[in-house]
Amino acid sequence: MADLARIDGLEKSYGDFHLGPLSLAVPEGQVLGFIGANGSGKTTTIHALFGAYKRDAGTATLMGVPVGFGPSANEKALAEAKEGAAFVFDTLSFGDIRVEDVGRFGALAYQGWDAALFQKELRDAGIAPSRKTKELSRGMGMRLQLAFALAHHPRLLILDEPTAGLDPMAREDALDRLRAFMGEDGHGILMSSHITTDIEDIGDQVLCIDRGQKVFEMPMDDIRDRYGIARCTAAQAQALAGRFPAGSLRVLVKPHQTDVLVPDAAAFRAAEPTIPVERPSLEEFMVLMIKGEKR
Ligand SMILES: Nc1ncnc2c1ncn2[C@@H]1O[C@H](COP(=O)(O)OP(=O)(O)OP(=O)(O)O)[C@@H](O)[C@H]1O
């Protein structure tokens, strides 16, 4: 079975900004969390999956079907592949229309449009069909986008910063809907966010980029369960360098302590019982991987 989405060797430049070469894959049953600072290239990467621009290099596929800029060699297969996917962006892009008109648009846009499911999603989210879309709160706007995305029964959701600007309740609400989506067989999600706690919550695999380059990609469980952050004094951090393989530690000097990211928390505890080691949050892990000095 082909991956739901795949990018291989993607490269794109805008002036001084260079993305890639970057590769990613979203297999069935997986949520790939895509993180990185503002301007690191997440949106540019995601846009390659619907052929939004001419790539400098690389390939992109949806359901195994190549996606390019301009006409496709096989429009029918690409149209079917696109039916299997749905994109959700951080801002509502329906213009000044009523919620019920969004449903009419969906029926025109997608062969597999399920009007009853769209109505149910609206009811579950407490959105009246007669409401004007531009009057919806940000949280409601996100639920409307999710309702629109889900109502043609996609197997793959591609979300670009879906929780940006949402309050904690609205974020949890949106994440709950995504969890329910993943409860069904054969589904997958690619979700970018700079809110790392969201990715911690629902991500199976995490891909991090910085200034257009991949920093790491690994299972969320490895970050949580295998790595550790040793809270050291400057002297302790200095002494560690010689005792572990060169390049295996990431060191970040802070005002009152020095954090050292260690790849095997259990082994570190056994070797250095006097130094406290904590489980890293995804945010701390990302910061240490990007800003930490390799020792
Ligand atoms: N169409 C474009 N024309 C010129 N520059 C662009 C274009 N699209 C993106 N860029 C530049 O490419 C870089 C990466 O932008 P991108 O939106 O992909 O990053 P991002 O990680 O999604 O950031 P954010 O979290 O702020 O949305 C930025 O420097 C941006 O200004």
Coordinates of C-alpha atoms and ligand atoms in Angstrom, one line a residue:
M1 CA 0.0 0.0 0.0
A2 CA 1.4 3.4 -1.0
D3 CA 1.9 6.0 1.6
L4 CA -1.0 8.4 1.9
A5 CA 1.4 11.3 1.2
R6 CA 5.0 11.4 0.3
I7 CA 7.6 14.0 -0.5
D8 CA 11.1 13.0 -1.8
G9 CA 14.0 15.4 -2.2
L10 CA 11.9 18.5 -2.3
E11 CA 13.9 21.7 -2.9
K12 CA 12.5 25.2 -3.3
S13 CA 14.2 28.6 -3.0
Y14 CA 12.6 32.0 -2.5
G15 CA 15.4 34.6 -2.5
D16 CA 17.7 33.8 0.4
F17 CA 15.5 31.1 1.7
H18 CA 16.3 27.5 0.6
L19 CA 14.1 24.5 1.5
G20 CA 15.5 21.0 1.4
P21 CA 16.4 18.6 0.1
L22 CA 13.5 17.4 2.3
S23 CA 11.6 14.1 2.4
L24 CA 8.6 12.9 4.4
A25 CA 6.0 10.2 4.3
V26 CA 2.6 9.7 5.9
P27 CA 1.7 6.0 6.0
E28 CA -1.8 4.8 7.0
G29 CA -2.4 4.9 10.7
Q30 CA 0.1 7.6 11.4
V31 CA 0.0 11.2 12.5
L32 CA 3.2 13.0 11.3
G33 CA 3.7 16.1 13.4
F34 CA 5.7 18.8 11.5
I35 CA 7.3 21.4 13.6
G36 CA 9.7 24.3 13.2
A37 CA 10.0 28.0 13.9
N38 CA 8.1 30.7 11.9
G39 CA 9.5 30.9 8.4
S40 CA 11.3 27.5 8.6
G41 CA 9.5 26.2 5.5
K42 CA 6.6 24.1 6.8
T43 CA 3.9 25.8 4.7
T44 CA 6.1 25.6 1.6
T45 CA 6.6 21.9 2.2
I46 CA 2.9 21.3 2.7
H47 CA 2.0 23.3 -0.4
A48 CA 4.1 21.0 -2.6
L49 CA 1.4 18.3 -1.9
F50 CA -1.2 20.2 -3.9
G51 CA 1.2 21.5 -6.6
A52 CA 0.9 25.1 -5.5
Y53 CA 4.3 26.1 -7.1
K54 CA 7.0 24.9 -9.4
R55 CA 9.5 22.9 -7.4
D56 CA 13.3 23.3 -8.0
A57 CA 13.7 19.6 -7.3
G58 CA 12.0 16.5 -5.9
T59 CA 8.7 14.7 -6.1
A60 CA 5.4 14.8 -4.2
T61 CA 2.7 12.1 -4.3
L62 CA -0.8 11.7 -2.8
M63 CA -2.0 8.1 -2.6
G64 CA 0.9 7.2 -4.8
V65 CA -0.1 9.6 -7.6
P66 CA 2.4 12.3 -8.6
V67 CA 1.4 15.8 -7.8
G68 CA 3.0 18.6 -9.9
F69 CA 2.6 22.2 -10.8
G70 CA 0.3 22.5 -13.9
P71 CA -1.5 19.8 -15.8
S72 CA -0.9 16.2 -14.8
A73 CA -0.2 13.3 -17.1
N74 CA -3.0 11.5 -15.5
E75 CA -5.7 14.0 -14.4
K76 CA -8.2 11.3 -13.6
A77 CA -5.9 9.4 -11.1
L78 CA -4.9 12.7 -9.6
A79 CA -8.5 13.9 -9.1
E80 CA -9.2 10.6 -7.3
A81 CA -6.2 10.9 -5.2
K82 CA -7.2 14.5 -4.3
E83 CA -10.6 13.2 -3.3
G84 CA -8.8 11.0 -0.7
A85 CA -7.1 14.0 0.9
A86 CA -8.3 17.2 2.6
F87 CA -6.4 20.3 3.4
V88 CA -7.1 22.6 6.4
F89 CA -5.4 25.9 6.8
D90 CA -5.1 28.2 9.8
T91 CA -7.5 30.8 8.5
L92 CA -11.0 30.5 7.2
S93 CA -11.0 30.9 3.4
F94 CA -14.6 30.7 2.4
G95 CA -15.2 34.5 2.0
D96 CA -18.4 36.3 3.0
I97 CA -21.0 33.4 2.8
R98 CA -23.3 31.5 5.1
V99 CA -22.3 28.2 6.6
E100 CA -25.0 26.3 4.6
D101 CA -23.4 27.7 1.4
V102 CA -20.2 26.1 2.3
G103 CA -22.1 22.8 2.2
R104 CA -23.4 23.6 -1.3
F105 CA -19.8 24.4 -2.4
G106 CA -18.7 21.0 -1.0
A107 CA -21.3 19.2 -3.0
L108 CA -20.1 20.8 -6.2
A109 CA -16.4 20.3 -5.4
Y110 CA -16.4 16.7 -4.2
Q111 CA -18.0 13.6 -5.8
G112 CA -18.0 11.9 -2.4
W113 CA -19.6 14.8 -0.6
D114 CA -21.8 13.6 2.3
A115 CA -24.3 16.3 3.1
A116 CA -25.6 14.4 6.2
L117 CA -22.1 14.1 7.6
F118 CA -21.5 17.8 7.1
Q119 CA -24.7 18.6 8.9
K120 CA -23.8 16.3 11.8
E121 CA -20.3 17.8 12.1
L122 CA -22.0 21.3 12.3
R123 CA -24.4 20.1 14.9
D124 CA -21.6 18.5 17.0
A125 CA -19.7 21.8 16.8
G126 CA -22.8 23.8 17.6
I127 CA -22.6 25.9 14.4
A128 CA -26.0 27.0 13.0
P129 CA -26.1 26.6 9.2
S130 CA -27.6 30.1 8.8
R131 CA -24.6 31.8 10.4
K132 CA -22.3 34.0 8.3
T133 CA -18.8 32.4 8.1
K134 CA -17.0 35.7 8.8
E135 CA -19.0 36.1 12.1
L136 CA -17.7 32.8 13.5
S137 CA -15.2 32.7 16.3
R138 CA -11.8 31.3 15.5
G139 CA -12.6 28.0 17.2
M140 CA -15.9 27.7 15.3
G141 CA -14.1 28.6 12.1
M142 CA -11.7 25.8 12.6
R143 CA -14.5 23.3 13.3
L144 CA -16.3 24.5 10.1
Q145 CA -13.1 23.9 8.2
L146 CA -12.8 20.4 9.7
A147 CA -16.5 19.7 8.9
F148 CA -15.8 20.8 5.3
A149 CA -12.6 18.7 5.2
L150 CA -14.2 15.6 6.7
A151 CA -17.5 15.6 4.8
H152 CA -16.1 14.0 1.7
H153 CA -14.6 11.1 3.7
P154 CA -10.9 11.7 3.1
R155 CA -8.3 9.2 4.3
L156 CA -5.7 11.8 4.7
L157 CA -5.9 15.2 6.5
I158 CA -3.2 17.8 5.8
L159 CA -3.4 20.6 8.3
D160 CA -1.2 23.7 8.4
E161 CA -1.2 25.3 11.9
P162 CA -4.8 24.3 12.6
T163 CA -4.7 25.3 16.2
A164 CA -2.9 28.6 15.8
G165 CA -4.8 31.3 17.7
L166 CA -7.3 28.9 19.4
D167 CA -8.0 29.1 23.1
P168 CA -7.2 25.9 25.1
M169 CA -10.9 24.7 25.0
A170 CA -11.2 25.2 21.2
R171 CA -7.8 23.5 20.7
E172 CA -8.8 20.5 22.7
D173 CA -12.1 20.3 20.8
A174 CA -10.3 20.3 17.4
L175 CA -7.7 17.8 18.6
D176 CA -10.5 15.5 19.9
R177 CA -12.0 15.6 16.4
L178 CA -8.7 14.6 14.9
R179 CA -8.3 11.8 17.4
A180 CA -11.7 10.5 16.3
F181 CA -10.6 10.7 12.7
M182 CA -7.6 8.6 13.5
G183 CA -9.8 6.0 15.2
E184 CA -10.9 4.8 11.7
D185 CA -8.8 2.3 9.7
G186 CA -6.6 3.5 6.9
H187 CA -6.5 7.2 8.0
G188 CA -3.5 9.4 8.4
I189 CA -2.6 13.0 9.3
L190 CA 0.1 15.5 8.4
M191 CA -0.1 18.4 10.7
S192 CA 2.2 21.4 11.1
S193 CA 2.2 23.4 14.2
H194 CA 4.5 25.5 16.3
I195 CA 2.4 24.6 19.3
T196 CA 4.5 21.6 20.2
T197 CA 2.1 20.4 22.9
D198 CA -0.4 19.6 20.2
I199 CA 2.1 17.5 18.4
E200 CA 3.0 15.8 21.7
D201 CA -0.7 15.0 22.2
I202 CA -1.5 13.4 18.8
G203 CA 1.8 12.9 16.9
D204 CA 3.1 9.4 16.3
Q205 CA 6.2 10.6 14.4
V206 CA 7.8 14.1 14.6
L207 CA 9.6 15.9 11.8
C208 CA 11.4 19.1 12.7
I209 CA 12.9 21.6 10.3
D210 CA 14.9 24.8 10.8
R211 CA 15.7 27.3 8.1
G212 CA 14.6 24.9 5.5
Q213 CA 16.7 22.0 6.7
K214 CA 15.7 18.8 8.5
V215 CA 16.9 18.8 12.2
F216 CA 15.4 15.5 13.2
E217 CA 12.7 13.0 12.5
M218 CA 11.8 10.3 15.0
P219 CA 8.9 8.6 16.8
M220 CA 7.3 10.7 19.6
D221 CA 7.7 7.8 21.9
D222 CA 11.5 7.8 21.5
I223 CA 11.6 11.5 22.4
R224 CA 9.4 10.9 25.5
D225 CA 10.8 7.6 26.7
R226 CA 14.4 7.3 25.4
Y227 CA 15.9 10.8 25.7
G228 CA 16.5 12.7 28.9
I229 CA 17.6 16.2 29.9
A230 CA 20.3 16.3 32.5
R231 CA 20.1 19.4 34.7
C232 CA 23.8 20.1 35.3
T233 CA 26.0 22.8 36.8
A234 CA 28.5 24.3 34.3
A235 CA 31.3 22.1 35.8
Q236 CA 29.2 18.9 35.6
A237 CA 28.4 19.6 32.0
Q238 CA 32.0 20.3 31.2
A239 CA 33.1 17.0 32.8
L240 CA 30.5 15.0 30.9
A241 CA 31.9 15.6 27.5
G242 CA 34.8 13.2 27.9
R243 CA 32.7 10.4 29.3
F244 CA 30.2 10.0 26.5
P245 CA 30.7 9.4 22.7
A246 CA 31.7 12.6 20.9
G247 CA 28.7 14.4 19.4
S248 CA 26.1 12.4 21.4
L249 CA 25.2 15.3 23.8
R250 CA 23.5 18.6 23.1
V251 CA 24.4 21.3 25.6
L252 CA 22.5 24.6 26.3
V253 CA 23.9 27.0 28.9
K254 CA 21.1 28.8 30.7
P255 CA 21.3 31.5 33.4
H256 CA 21.2 29.2 36.4
Q257 CA 21.9 25.7 35.0
T258 CA 23.2 23.9 32.0
D259 CA 20.8 21.5 30.2
V260 CA 22.3 18.5 28.5
L261 CA 20.2 16.4 26.2
V262 CA 21.2 12.8 26.5
P263 CA 20.2 10.1 24.0
D264 CA 19.6 7.3 26.6
A265 CA 18.2 8.6 29.9
A266 CA 18.4 5.2 31.7
A267 CA 22.0 4.6 30.8
F268 CA 22.9 8.2 31.8
R269 CA 21.2 7.8 35.2
A270 CA 23.2 4.6 35.8
A271 CA 26.5 6.3 34.8
E272 CA 25.8 9.7 36.6
P273 CA 23.5 8.9 39.6
T274 CA 24.0 12.3 41.2
I275 CA 22.8 14.4 38.2
P276 CA 19.0 14.8 37.9
V277 CA 17.6 13.7 34.6
E278 CA 14.1 14.6 33.4
R279 CA 11.9 13.5 30.5
P280 CA 12.1 16.2 27.8
S281 CA 9.0 18.0 26.6
L282 CA 8.9 18.2 22.8
E283 CA 9.6 21.9 23.0
E284 CA 12.7 21.5 25.1
F285 CA 13.9 18.6 22.8
M286 CA 13.4 20.8 19.8
V287 CA 15.2 23.8 21.3
L288 CA 18.2 21.6 22.4
M289 CA 18.4 19.9 19.0
I290 CA 18.4 23.3 17.2
K291 CA 20.3 25.5 19.6
G292 CA 22.2 23.1 21.7
E293 CA 26.0 22.8 21.2
K294 CA 27.0 19.3 20.0
R295 CA 29.5 17.8 22.3
Ligands
LIG1 N1 5.3 32.7 -2.4 C1 6.4 33.2 -1.8 N2 7.2 34.1 -2.3 C2 8.3 34.5 -1.6 N3 8.7 34.0 -0.5 C3 8.0 33.1 0.1 C4 6.8 32.6 -0.5 N4 6.3 31.6 0.2 C5 7.2 31.5 1.3 N5 8.2 32.3 1.2 C6 9.3 32.5 2.1 O1 9.8 31.2 2.5 C7 10.1 31.1 3.8 C8 9.4 29.9 4.4 O2 8.1 30.2 4.6 P1 7.0 29.2 5.1 O3 5.7 29.9 5.1 O4 7.1 28.0 4.3 O5 7.4 28.9 6.6 P2 6.6 28.3 7.8 O6 7.5 27.4 8.5 O7 5.3 27.8 7.3 O8 6.4 29.6 8.7 P3 5.1 30.0 9.6 O9 5.2 29.2 10.8 O10 5.4 31.4 9.9 O11 3.9 29.9 8.8 C9 9.9 32.4 4.4 O12 11.0 33.2 4.5 C10 8.8 33.0 3.5 O13 8.9 34.4 3.5

